[in-house]
XYZ file of N, CA and C in Angstrom:
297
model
N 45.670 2.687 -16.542
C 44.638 1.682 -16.326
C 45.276 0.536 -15.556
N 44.434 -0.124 -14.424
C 45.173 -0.770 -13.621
C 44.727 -2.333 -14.412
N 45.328 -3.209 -14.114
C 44.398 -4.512 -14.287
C 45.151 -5.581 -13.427
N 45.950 -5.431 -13.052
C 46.608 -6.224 -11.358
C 45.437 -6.080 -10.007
N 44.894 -4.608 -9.901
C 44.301 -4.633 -8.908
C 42.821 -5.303 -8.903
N 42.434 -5.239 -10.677
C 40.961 -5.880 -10.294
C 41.036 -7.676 -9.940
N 42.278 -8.302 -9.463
C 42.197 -9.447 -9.231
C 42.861 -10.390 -10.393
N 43.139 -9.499 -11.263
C 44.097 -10.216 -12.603
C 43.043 -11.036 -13.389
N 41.534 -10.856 -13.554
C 40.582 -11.499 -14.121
C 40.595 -10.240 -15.082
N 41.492 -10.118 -15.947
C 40.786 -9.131 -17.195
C 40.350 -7.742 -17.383
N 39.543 -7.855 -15.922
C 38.638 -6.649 -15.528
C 40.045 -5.002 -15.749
N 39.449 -4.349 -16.279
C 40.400 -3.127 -16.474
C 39.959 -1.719 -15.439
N 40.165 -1.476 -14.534
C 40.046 -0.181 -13.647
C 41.264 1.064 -14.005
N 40.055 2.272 -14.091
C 41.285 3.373 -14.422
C 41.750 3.776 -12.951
N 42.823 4.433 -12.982
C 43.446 4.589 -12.007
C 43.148 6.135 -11.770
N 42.879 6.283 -10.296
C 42.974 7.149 -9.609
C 42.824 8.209 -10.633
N 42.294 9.581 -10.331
C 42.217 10.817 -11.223
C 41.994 10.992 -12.442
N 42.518 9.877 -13.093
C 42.254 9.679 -14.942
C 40.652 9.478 -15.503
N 40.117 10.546 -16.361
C 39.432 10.806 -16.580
C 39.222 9.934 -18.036
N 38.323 9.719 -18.635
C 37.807 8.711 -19.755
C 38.358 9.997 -20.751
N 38.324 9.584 -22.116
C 39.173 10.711 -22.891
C 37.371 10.981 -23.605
N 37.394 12.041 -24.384
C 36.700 12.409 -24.981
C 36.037 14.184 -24.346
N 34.745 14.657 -24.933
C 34.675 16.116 -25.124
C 34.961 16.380 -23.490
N 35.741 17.701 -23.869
C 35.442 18.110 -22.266
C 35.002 19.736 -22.262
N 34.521 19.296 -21.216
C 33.117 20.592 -20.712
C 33.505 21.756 -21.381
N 34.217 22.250 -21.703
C 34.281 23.532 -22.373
C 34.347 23.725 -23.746
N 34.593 22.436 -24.490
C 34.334 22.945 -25.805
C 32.799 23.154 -26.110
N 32.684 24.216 -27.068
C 31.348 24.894 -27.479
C 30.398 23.476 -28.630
N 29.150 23.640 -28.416
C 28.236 22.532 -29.279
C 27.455 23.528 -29.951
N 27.149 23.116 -31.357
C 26.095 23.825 -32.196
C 24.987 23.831 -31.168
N 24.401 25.037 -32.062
C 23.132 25.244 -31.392
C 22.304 23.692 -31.412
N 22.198 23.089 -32.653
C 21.457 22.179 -32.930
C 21.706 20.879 -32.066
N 23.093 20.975 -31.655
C 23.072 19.647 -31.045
C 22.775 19.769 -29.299
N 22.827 20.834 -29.093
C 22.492 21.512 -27.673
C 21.382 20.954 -27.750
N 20.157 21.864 -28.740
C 18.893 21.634 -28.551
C 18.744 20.318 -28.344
N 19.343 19.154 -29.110
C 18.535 17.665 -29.835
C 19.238 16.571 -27.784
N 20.064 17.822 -27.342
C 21.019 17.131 -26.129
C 20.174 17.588 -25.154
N 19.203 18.805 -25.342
C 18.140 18.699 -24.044
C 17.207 18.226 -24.196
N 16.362 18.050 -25.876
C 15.592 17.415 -25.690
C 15.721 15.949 -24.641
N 16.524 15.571 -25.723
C 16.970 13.918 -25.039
C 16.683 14.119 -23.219
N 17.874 14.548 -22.846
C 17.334 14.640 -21.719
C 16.069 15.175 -20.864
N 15.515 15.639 -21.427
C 13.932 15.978 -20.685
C 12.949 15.077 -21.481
N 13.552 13.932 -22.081
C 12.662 13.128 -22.269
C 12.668 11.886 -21.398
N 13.993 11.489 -21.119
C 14.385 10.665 -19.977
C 14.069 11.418 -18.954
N 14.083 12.489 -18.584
C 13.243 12.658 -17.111
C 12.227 12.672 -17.048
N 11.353 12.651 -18.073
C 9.624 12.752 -18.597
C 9.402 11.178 -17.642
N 10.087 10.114 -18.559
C 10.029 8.865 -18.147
C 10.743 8.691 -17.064
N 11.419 8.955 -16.246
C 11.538 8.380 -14.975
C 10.529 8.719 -13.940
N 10.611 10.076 -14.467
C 9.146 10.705 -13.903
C 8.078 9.711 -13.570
N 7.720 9.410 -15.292
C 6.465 8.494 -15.525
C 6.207 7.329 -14.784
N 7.605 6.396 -14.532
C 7.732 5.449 -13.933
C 7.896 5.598 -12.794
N 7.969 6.826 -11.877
C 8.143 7.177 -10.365
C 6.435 6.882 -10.288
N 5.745 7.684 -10.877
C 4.496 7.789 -10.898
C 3.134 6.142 -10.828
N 3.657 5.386 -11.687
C 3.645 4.238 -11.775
C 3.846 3.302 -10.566
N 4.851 3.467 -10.346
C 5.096 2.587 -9.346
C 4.752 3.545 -7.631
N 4.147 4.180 -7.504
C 3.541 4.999 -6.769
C 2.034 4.888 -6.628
N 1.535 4.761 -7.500
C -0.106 4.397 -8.231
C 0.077 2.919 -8.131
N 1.097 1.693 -8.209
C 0.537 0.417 -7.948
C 0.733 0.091 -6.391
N 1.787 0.839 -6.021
C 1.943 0.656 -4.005
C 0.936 1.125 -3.665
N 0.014 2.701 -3.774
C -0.946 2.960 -3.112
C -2.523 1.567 -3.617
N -2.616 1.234 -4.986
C -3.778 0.419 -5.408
C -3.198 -1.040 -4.069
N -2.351 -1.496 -3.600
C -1.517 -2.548 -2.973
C -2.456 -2.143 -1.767
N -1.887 -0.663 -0.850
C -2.539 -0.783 0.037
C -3.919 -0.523 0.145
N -4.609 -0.178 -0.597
C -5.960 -0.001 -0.530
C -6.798 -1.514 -0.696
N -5.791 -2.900 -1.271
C -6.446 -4.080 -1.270
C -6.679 -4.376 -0.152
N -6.150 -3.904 0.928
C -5.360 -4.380 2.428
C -6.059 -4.143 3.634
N -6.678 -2.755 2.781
C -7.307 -1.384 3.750
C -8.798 -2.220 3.695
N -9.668 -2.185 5.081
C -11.330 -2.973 5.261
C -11.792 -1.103 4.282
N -12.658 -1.118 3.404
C -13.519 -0.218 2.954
C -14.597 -0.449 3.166
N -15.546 0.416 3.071
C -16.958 0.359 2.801
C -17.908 2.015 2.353
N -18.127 1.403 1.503
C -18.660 0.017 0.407
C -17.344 -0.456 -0.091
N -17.322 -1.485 -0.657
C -16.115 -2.434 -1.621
C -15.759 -1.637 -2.592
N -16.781 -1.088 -3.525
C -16.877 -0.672 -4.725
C -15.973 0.591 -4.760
N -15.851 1.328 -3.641
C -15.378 2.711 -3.501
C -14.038 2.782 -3.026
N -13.399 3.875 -4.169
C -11.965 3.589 -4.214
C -11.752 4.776 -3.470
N -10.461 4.864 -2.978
C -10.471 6.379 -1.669
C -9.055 7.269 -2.794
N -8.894 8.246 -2.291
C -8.002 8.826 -3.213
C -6.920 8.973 -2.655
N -5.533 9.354 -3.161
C -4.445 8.601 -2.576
C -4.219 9.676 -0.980
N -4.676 10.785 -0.911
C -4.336 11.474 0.356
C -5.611 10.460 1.450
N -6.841 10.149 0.810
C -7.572 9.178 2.147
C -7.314 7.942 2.012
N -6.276 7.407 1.419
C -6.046 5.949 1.592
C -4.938 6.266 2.396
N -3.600 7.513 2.375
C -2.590 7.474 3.307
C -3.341 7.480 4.709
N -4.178 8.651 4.520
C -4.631 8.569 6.099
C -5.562 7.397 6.775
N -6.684 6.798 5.934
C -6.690 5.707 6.721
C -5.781 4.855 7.048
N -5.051 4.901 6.112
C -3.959 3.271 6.234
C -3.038 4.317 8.024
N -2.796 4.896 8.121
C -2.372 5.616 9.202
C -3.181 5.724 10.552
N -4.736 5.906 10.354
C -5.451 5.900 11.350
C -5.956 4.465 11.748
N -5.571 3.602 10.308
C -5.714 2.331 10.809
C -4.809 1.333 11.729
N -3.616 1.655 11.177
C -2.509 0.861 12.344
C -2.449 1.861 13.155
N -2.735 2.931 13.913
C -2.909 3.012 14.781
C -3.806 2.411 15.843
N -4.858 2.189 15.383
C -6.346 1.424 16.032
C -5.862 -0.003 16.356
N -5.041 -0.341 15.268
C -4.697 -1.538 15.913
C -3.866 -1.887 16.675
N -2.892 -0.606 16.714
C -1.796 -0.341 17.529
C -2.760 -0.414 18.787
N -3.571 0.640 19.318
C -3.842 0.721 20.160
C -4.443 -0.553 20.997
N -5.702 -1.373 19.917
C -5.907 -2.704 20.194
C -4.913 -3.576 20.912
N -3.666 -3.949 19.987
C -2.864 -4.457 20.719
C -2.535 -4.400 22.328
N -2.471 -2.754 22.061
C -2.448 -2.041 23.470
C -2.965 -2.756 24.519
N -4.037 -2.382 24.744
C -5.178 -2.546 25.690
C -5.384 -4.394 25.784
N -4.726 -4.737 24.746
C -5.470 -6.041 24.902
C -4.677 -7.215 26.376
């Protein structure tokens, strides 16, 4: 463990190749703790998932505030809000254009 190189503030860096001590990959796990070690993990990917999803569903609701609709009332679904929002800066692209 180095602690000269992190600047002599304390900070502790392992050095080169040295691995943290504890299980390594080949020792065998009960069945039980296998199972309770994938649950876990496919529950954290459930939720990152969830939160990919989330924050995907508030960027598209973002651009649809942005997007002119009509009627007001009518919400577009996320494949016709990509494409207007696409056919729309183009139009204005083109506007620009010509102008």
């Amino acid at each position: 463990v180095e602690g000269e190189a992190a600047g002599g503030r304390g900070v502790l860096r392992r050095a080169e190749g040295k691995r943290r001590p504890g299980r390594s990959r080949g020792t065998p796990r009960t069945a039980e703790t296998a199972q309770r070690l994938k649950r876990s993990r496919r529950l954290k990917a459930n939720n990152r998932e969830r939160n990919r999803m989330h924050n995907l569903n508030a960027a598209l609701d973002a651009l649809r505030d942005v997007l002119p609709t009509f009627p007001e009332d009518a919400k577009l679904t996320k494949i016709e809000t990509l494409r207007f929002a696409h056919n729309y800066i183009w139009a204005l692209t083109e506007t620009l254009r010509l102008a």
